[in-house]
mmCIF file of C-alpha atoms in Angstrom:
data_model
loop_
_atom_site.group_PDB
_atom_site.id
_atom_site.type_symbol
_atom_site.label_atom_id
_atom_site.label_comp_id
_atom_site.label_asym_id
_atom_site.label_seq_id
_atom_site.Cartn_x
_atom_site.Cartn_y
_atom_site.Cartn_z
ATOM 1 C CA UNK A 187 -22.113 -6.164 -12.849
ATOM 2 C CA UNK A 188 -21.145 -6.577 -9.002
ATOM 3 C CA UNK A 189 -17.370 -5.783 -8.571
ATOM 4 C CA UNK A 190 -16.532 -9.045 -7.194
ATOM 5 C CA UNK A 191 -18.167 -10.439 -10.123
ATOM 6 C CA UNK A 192 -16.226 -8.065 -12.505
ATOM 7 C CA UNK A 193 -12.807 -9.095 -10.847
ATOM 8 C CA UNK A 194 -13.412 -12.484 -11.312
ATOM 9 C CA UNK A 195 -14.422 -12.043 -14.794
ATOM 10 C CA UNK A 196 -11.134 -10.030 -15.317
ATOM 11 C CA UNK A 197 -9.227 -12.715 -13.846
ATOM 12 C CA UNK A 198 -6.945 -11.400 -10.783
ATOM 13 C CA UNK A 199 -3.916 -12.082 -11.958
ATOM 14 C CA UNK A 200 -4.361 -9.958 -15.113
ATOM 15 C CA UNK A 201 -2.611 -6.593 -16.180
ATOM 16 C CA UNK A 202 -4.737 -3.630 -16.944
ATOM 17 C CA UNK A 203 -3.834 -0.281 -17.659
ATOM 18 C CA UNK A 204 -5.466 2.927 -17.475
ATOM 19 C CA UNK A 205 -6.878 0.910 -14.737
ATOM 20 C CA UNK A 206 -3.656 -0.896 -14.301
ATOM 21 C CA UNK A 207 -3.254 -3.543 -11.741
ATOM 22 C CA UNK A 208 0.382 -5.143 -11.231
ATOM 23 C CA UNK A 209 1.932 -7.175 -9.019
ATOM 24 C CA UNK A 210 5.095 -6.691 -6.831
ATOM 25 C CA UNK A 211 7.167 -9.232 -4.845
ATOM 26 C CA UNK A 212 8.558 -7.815 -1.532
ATOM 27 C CA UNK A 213 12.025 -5.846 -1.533
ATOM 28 C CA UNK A 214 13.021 -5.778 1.754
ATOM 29 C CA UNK A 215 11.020 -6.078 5.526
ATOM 30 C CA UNK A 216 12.928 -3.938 7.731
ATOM 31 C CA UNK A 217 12.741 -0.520 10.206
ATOM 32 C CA UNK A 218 13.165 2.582 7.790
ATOM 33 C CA UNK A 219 11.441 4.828 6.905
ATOM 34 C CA UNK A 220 13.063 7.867 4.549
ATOM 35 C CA UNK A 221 9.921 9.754 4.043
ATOM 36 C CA UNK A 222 8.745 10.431 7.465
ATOM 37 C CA UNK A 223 11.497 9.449 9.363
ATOM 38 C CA UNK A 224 14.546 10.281 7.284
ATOM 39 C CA UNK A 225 18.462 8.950 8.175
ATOM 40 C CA UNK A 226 16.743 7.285 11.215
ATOM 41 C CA UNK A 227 18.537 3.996 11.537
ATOM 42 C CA UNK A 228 16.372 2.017 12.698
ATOM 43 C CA UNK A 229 13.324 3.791 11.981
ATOM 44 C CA UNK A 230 10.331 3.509 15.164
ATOM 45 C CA UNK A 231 8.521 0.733 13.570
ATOM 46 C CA UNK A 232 9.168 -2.239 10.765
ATOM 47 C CA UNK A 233 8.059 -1.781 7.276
ATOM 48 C CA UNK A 234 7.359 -3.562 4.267
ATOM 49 C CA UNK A 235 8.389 -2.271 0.902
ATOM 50 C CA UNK A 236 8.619 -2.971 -2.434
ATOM 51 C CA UNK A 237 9.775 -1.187 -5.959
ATOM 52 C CA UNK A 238 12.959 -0.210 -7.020
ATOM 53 C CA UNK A 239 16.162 -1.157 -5.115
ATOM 54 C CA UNK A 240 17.631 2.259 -4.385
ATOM 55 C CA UNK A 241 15.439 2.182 -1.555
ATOM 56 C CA UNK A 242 17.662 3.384 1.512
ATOM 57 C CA UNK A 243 17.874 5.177 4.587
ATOM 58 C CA UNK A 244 17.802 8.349 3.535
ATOM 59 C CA UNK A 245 16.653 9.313 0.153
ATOM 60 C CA UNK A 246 16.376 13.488 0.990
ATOM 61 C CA UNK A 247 14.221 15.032 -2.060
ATOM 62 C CA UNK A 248 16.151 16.747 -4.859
ATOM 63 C CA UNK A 249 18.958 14.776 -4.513
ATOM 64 C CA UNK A 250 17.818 10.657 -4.183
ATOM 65 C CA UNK A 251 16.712 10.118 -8.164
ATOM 66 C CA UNK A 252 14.905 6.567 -7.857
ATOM 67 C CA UNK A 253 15.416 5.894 -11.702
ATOM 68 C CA UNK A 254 18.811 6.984 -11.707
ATOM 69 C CA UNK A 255 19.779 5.136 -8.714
ATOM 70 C CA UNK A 256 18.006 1.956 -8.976
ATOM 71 C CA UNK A 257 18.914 -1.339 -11.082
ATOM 72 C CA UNK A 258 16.119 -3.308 -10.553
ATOM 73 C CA UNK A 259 12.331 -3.445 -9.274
ATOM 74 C CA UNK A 260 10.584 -6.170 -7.634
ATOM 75 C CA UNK A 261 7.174 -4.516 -9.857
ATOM 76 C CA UNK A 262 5.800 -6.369 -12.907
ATOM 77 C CA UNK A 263 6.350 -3.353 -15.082
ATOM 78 C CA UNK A 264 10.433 -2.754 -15.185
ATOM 79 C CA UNK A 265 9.491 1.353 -15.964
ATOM 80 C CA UNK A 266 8.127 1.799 -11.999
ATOM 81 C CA UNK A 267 10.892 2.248 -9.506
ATOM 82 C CA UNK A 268 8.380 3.772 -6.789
ATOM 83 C CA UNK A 269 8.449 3.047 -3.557
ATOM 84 C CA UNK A 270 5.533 1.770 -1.711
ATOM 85 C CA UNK A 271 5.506 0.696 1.666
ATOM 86 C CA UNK A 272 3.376 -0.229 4.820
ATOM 87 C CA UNK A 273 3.620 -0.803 8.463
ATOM 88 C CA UNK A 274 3.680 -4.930 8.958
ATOM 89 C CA UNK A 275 1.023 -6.999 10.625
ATOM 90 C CA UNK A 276 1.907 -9.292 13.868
ATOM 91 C CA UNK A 277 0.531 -11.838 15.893
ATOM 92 C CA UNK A 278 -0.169 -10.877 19.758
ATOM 93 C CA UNK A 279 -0.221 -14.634 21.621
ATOM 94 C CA UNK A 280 -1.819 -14.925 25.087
ATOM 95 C CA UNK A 281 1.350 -15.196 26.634
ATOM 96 C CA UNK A 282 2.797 -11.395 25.059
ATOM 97 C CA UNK A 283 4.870 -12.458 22.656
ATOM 98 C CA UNK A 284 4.959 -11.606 18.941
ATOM 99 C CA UNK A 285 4.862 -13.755 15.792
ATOM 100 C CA UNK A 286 4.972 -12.097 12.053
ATOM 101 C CA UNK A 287 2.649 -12.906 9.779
ATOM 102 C CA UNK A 288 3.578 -13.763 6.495
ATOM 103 C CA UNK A 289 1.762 -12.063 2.998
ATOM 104 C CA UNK A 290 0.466 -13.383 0.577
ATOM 105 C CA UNK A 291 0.864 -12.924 -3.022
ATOM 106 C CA UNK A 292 -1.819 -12.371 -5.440
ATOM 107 C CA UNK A 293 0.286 -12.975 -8.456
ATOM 108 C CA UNK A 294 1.028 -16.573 -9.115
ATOM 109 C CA UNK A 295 5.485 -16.886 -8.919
ATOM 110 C CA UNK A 296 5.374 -13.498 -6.851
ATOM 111 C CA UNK A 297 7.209 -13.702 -3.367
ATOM 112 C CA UNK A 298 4.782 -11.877 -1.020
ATOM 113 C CA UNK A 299 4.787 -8.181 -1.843
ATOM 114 C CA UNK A 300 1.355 -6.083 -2.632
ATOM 115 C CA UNK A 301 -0.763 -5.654 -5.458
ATOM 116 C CA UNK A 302 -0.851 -2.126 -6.733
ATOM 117 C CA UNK A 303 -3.277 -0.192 -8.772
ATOM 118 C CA UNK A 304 -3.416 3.070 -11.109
ATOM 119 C CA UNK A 305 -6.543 4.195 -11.974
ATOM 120 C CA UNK A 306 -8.362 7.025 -14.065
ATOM 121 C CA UNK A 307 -11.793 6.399 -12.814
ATOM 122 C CA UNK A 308 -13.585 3.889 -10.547
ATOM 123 C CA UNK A 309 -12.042 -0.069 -10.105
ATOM 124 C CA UNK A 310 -15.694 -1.052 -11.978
ATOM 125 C CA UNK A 311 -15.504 1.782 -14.553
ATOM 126 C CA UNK A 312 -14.021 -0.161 -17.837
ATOM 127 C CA UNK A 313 -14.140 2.833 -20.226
ATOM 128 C CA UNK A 314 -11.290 5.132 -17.595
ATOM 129 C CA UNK A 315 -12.555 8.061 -19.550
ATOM 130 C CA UNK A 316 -10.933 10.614 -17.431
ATOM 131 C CA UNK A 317 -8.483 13.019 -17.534
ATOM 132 C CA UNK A 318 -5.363 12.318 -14.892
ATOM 133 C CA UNK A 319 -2.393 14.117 -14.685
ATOM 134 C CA UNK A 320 0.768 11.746 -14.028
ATOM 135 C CA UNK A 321 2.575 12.174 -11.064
ATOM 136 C CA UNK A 322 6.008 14.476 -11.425
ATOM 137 C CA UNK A 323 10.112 13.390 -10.613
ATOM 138 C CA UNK A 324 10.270 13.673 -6.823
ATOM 139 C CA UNK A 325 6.415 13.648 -5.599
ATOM 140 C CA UNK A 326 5.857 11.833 -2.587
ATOM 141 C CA UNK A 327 2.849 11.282 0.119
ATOM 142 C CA UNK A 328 1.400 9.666 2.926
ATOM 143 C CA UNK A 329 -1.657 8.347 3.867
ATOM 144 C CA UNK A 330 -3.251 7.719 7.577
ATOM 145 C CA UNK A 331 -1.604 8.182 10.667
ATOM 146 C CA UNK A 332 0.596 5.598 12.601
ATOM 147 C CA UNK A 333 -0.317 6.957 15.939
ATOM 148 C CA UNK A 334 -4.367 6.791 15.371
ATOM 149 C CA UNK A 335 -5.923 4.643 17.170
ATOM 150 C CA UNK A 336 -10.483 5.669 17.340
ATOM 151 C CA UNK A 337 -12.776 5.791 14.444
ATOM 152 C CA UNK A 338 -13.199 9.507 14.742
ATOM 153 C CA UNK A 339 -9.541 10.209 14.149
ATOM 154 C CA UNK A 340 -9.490 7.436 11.511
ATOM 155 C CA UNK A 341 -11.976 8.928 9.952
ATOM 156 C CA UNK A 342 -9.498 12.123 8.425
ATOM 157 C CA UNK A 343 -8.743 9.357 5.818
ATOM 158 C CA UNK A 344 -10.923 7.911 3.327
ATOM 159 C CA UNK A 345 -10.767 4.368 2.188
ATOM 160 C CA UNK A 346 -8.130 2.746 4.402
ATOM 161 C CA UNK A 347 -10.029 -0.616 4.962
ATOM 162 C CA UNK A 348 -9.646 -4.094 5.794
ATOM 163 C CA UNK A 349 -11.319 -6.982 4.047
ATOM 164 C CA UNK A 350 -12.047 -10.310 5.877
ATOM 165 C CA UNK A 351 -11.156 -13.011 3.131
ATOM 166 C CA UNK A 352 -13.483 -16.272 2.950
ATOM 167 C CA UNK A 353 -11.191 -16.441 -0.596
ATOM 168 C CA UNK A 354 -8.850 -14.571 -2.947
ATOM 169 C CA UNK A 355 -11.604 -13.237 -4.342
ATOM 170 C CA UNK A 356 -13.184 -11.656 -1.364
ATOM 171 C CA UNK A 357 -13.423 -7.959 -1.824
ATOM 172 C CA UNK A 358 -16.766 -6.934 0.201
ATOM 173 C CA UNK A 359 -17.779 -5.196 2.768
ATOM 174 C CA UNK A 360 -14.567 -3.340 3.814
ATOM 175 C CA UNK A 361 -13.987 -2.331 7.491
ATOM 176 C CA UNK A 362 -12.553 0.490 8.958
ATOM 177 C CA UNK A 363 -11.078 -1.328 11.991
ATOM 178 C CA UNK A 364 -9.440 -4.693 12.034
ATOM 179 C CA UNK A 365 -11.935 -7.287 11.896
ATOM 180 C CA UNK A 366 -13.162 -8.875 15.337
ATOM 181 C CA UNK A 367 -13.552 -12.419 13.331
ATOM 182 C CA UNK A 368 -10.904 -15.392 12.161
ATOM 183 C CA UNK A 369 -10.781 -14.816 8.254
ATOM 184 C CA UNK A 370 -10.743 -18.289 6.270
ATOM 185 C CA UNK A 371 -8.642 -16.565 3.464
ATOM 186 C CA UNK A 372 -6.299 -14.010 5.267
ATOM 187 C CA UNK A 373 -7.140 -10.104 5.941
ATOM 188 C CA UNK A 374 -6.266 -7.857 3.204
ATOM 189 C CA UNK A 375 -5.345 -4.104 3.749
ATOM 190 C CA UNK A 376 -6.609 -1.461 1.647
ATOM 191 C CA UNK A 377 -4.520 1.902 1.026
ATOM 192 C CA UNK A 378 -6.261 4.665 -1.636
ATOM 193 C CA UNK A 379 -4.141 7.603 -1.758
ATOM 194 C CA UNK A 380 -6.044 11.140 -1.738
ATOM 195 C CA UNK A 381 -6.337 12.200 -5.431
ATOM 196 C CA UNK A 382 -6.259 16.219 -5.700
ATOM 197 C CA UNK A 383 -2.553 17.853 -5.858
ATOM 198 C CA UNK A 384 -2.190 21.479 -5.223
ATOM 199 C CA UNK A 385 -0.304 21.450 -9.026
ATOM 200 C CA UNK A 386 2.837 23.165 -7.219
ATOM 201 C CA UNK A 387 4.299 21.426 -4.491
ATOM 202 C CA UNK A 388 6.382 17.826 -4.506
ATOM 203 C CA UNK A 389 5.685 17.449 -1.159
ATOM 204 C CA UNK A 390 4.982 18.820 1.883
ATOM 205 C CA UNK A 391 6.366 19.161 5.821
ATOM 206 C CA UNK A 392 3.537 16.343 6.851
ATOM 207 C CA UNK A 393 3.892 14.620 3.401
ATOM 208 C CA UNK A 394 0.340 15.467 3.187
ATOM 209 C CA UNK A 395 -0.971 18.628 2.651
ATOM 210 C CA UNK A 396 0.129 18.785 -1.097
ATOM 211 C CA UNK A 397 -2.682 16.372 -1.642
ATOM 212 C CA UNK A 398 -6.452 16.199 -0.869
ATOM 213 C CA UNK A 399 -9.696 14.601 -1.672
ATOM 214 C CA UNK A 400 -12.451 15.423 -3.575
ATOM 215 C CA UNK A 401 -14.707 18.461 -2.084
ATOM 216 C CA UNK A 402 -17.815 16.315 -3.005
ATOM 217 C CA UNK A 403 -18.111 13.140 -3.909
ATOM 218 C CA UNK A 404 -15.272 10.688 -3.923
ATOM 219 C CA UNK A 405 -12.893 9.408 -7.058
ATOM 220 C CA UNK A 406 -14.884 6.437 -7.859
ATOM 221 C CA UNK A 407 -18.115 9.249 -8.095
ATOM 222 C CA UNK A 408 -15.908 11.718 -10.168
ATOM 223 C CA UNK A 409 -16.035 14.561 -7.440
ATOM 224 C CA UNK A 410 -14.194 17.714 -8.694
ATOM 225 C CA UNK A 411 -11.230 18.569 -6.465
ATOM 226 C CA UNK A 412 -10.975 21.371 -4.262
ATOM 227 C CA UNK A 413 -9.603 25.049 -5.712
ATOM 228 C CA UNK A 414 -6.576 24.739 -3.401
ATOM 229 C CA UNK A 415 -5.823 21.437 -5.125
ATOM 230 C CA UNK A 416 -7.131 21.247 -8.522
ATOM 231 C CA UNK A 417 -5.193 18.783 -10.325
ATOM 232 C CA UNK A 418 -6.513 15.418 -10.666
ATOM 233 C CA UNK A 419 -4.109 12.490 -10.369
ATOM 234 C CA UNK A 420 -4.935 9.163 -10.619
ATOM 235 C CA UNK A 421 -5.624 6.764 -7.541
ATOM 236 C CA UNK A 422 -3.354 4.370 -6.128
ATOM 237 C CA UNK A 423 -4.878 1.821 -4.239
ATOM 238 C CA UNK A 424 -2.296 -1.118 -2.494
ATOM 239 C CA UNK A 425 -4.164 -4.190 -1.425
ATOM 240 C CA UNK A 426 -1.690 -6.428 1.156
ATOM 241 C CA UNK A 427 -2.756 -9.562 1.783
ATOM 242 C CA UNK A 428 -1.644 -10.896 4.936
ATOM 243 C CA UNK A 429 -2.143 -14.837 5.627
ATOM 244 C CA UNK A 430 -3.519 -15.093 9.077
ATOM 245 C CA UNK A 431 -5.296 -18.399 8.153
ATOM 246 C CA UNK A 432 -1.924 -19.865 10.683
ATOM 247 C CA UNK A 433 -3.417 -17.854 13.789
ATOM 248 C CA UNK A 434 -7.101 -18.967 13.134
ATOM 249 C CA UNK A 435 -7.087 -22.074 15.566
ATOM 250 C CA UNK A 436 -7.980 -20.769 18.629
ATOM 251 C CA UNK A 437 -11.592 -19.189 19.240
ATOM 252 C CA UNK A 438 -10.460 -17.055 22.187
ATOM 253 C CA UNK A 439 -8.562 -14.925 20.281
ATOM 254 C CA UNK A 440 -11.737 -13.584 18.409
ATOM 255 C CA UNK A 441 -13.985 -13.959 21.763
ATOM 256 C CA UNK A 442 -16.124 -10.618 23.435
ATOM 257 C CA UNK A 443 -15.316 -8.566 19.873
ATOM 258 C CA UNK A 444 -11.509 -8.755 20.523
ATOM 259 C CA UNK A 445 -8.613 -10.233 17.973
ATOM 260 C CA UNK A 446 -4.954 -10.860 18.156
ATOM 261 C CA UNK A 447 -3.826 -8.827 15.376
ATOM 262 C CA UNK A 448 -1.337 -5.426 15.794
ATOM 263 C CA UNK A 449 0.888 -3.354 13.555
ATOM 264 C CA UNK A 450 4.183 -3.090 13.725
ATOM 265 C CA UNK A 451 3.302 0.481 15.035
ATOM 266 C CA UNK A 452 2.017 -1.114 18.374
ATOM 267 C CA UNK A 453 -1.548 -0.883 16.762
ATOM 268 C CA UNK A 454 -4.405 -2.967 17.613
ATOM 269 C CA UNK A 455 -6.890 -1.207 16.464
ATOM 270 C CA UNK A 456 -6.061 -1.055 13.124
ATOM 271 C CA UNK A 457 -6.939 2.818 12.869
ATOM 272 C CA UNK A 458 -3.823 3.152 12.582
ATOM 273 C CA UNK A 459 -3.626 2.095 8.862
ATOM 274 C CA UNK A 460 -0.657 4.070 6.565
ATOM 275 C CA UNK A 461 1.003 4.154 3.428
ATOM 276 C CA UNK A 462 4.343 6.049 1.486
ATOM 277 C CA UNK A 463 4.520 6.446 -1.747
ATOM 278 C CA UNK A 464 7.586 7.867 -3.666
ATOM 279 C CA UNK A 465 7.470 8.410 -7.363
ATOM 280 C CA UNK A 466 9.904 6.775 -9.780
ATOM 281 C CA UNK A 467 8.165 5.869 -12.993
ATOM 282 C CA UNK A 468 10.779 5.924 -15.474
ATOM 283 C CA UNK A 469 10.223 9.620 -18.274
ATOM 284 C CA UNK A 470 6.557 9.829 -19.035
ATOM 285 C CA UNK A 471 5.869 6.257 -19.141
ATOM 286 C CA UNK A 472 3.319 6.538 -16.717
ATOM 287 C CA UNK A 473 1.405 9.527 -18.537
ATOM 288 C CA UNK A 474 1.536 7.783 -21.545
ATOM 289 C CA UNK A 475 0.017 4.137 -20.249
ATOM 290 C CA UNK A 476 -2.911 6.764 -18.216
ATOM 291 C CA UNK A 477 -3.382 8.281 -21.617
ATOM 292 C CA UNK A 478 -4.306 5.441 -23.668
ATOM 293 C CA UNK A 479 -7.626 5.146 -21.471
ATOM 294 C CA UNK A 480 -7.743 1.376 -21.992
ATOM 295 C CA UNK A 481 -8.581 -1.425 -19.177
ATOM 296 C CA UNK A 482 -7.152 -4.881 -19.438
ATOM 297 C CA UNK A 483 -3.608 -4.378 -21.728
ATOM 298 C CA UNK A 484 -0.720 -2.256 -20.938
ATOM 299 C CA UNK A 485 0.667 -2.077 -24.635
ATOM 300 C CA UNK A 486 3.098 0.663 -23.733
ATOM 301 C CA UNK A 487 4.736 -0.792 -20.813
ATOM 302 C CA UNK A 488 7.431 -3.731 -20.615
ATOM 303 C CA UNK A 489 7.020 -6.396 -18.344
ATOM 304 C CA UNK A 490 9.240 -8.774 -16.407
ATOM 305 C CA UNK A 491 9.154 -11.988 -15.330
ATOM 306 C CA UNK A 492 8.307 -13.302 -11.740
ATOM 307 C CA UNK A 493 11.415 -14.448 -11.333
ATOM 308 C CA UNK A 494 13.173 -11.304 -11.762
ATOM 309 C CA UNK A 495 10.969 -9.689 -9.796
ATOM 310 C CA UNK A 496 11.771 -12.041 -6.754
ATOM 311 C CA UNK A 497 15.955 -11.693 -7.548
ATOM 312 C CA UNK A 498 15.377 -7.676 -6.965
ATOM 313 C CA UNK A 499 16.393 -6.482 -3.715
ATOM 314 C CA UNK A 500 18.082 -4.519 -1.069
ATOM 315 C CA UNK A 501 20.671 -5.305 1.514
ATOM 316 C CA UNK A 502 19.556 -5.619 5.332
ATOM 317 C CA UNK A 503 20.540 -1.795 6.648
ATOM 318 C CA UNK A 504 19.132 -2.941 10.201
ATOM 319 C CA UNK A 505 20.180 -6.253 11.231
ATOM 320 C CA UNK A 506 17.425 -7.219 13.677
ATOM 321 C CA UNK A 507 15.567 -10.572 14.545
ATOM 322 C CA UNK A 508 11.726 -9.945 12.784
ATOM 323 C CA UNK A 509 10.999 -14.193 12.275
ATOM 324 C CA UNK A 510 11.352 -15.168 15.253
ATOM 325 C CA UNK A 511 8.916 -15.371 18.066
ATOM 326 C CA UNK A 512 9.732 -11.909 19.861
ATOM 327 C CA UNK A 513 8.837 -10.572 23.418
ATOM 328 C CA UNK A 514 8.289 -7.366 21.515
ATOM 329 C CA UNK A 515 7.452 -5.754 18.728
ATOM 330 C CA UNK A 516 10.468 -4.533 16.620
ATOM 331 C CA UNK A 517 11.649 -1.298 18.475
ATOM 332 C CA UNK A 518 9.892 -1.876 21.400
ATOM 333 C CA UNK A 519 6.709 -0.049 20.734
ATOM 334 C CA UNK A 520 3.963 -0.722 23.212
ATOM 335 C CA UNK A 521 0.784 -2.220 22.275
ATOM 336 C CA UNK A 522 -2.465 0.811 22.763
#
């Protein structure tokens, strides 16, 4: 069975665990960033994030306890108070200025937000046979690079793609770059975290090098991980949709293999593609979903409703314009 096929057979909107898929509404859009830019207020470049609300400026390891400290998620499943977040697209007009584009929510009720998954195996791989080792109390990571901007460099990073949307359930062929096209249904951003941990080390001084892909292979192949890293975790993949379908009309935008899209980053590339992840599953309630190896229910989890998902979130730290039309990107970062 084709993925898209098996998706839509699934339905999209439907819980799974061991391959779990969940929804989450948006927490807050603004310019932080604790991981890599810690106690920086404002942060270089605006973010979207969702999870638990003790999301802050600074949240310095070994001290900020995400469970502890948070009261609510904007997640499906009220045990996750991660963190997840992502640089946010814009829209470049002809004239220079800047227009946000709104995302789109997979999960009927949900206000914007991403999709996330956990998985033991490949997305098409009902059984999730595998082994995975839960992530531990204060693990964090990145994935990509804000400042890439070529193939080559993008290329340090598997699996950070773009899909060009005829529908919601559009999921082939992924592209590396943004794509040079109008898409009918909204682009949606891919974000697979590497999958190998070193088995020692929370984190890292790049937020990086605790983690690492498969020597061979990939995940979905089941390629062993490297010595240096030899414990497997299980994948997190984000999709974001991002409703473009607004910023379709004109023709010259996608003319000579160009498009009007950039990243918050100053990105217009798209190579530039980059996700943070903080930990904060409540005990071992995430070891104990992975370990019942099933596909579609999440017995062991508790889930909210929509609604309390959309009521969960966190104060505006920042204070800047992001709706309007702006003359430039949030921070002033220069479009490369």
């Amino acid at each position: 069975m084709q993925l898209n096929t098996l998706i839509a057979a699934l339905g999209l909107f439907a819980p799974a665990s061991a391959l779990i898929r969940f929804g989450c509404s948006a927490l807050t859009v603004q310019r932080l960033d604790p991981l890599v830019e810690p106690g920086l207020n404002p942060s270089t470049h605006l973010h979207q994030i969702i999870g638990g609300n003790s999301f802050n400026v600074s949240m310095p390891a070994g001290e900020h306890d995400l469970v502890a400290r948070s009261t609510c998620t904007s997640c499906q499943f009220t045990e996750d108070l991660s963190n997840y977040w992502t640089a946010v697209l814009f829209y470049r007009a002809k004239n220079g200025t800047f227009k946000r584009v709104p995302q789109m929510a997979q999960t009927t009720g949900n206000q914007a937000g991403m999709t996330v998954y956990y998985m033991s195996d490949a997305l098409f791989d009902t059984a999730q046979r595998s082994t995975v080792t839960a992530f531990k109390p204060g693990f964090r990571m990145l994935v990509g690079d804000s400042t890439f901007r070529d193939r080559e460099q993008a290329r340090n990073f598997r699996q950070l793609t773009y899909i060009c949307m005829e529908n919601s359930g559009t999921r082939a062929p992924e592209y590396i770059g943004f794509p040079t096209r109008a898409c009918p249904g909204g682009i949606m951003a891919n974000h697979r975290f590497p999958t190998c941990w070193d088995g020692k080390n929370l984190d890292s001084p790049n937020h990086q090098d605790h983690v690492a892909y498969p020597e061979s292979g990939t995940f979905e192949s089941g390629g062993p991980c490297p010595a240096t890293h030899p414990v497997r975790l299980p994948q997190i993949l984000l999709e974001t949709v991002w409703d473009t379908r607004a910023f379709n009309s004109d023709p010259s935008d996608f003319a000579d293999g160009n498009q009007p899209f950039v990243w918050s980053s100053g990105d217009a590339t798209g190579f530039s593609s980059h996700a943070d992840y903080l930990f904060g599953w409540k005990d071992d309630a995430l070891q104990k979903h992975l370990d019942g190896h099933t596909y579609v229910s999440a017995p062991t989890l508790k889930t909210q409703s929509t609604a309390l998902q959309n009521q969960c979130k966190v104060p505006d730290m920042v204070g800047e314009d992001i709706d309007s039309w702006l003359t430039a990107l949030p921070g002033g970062n220069p479009v490369a």
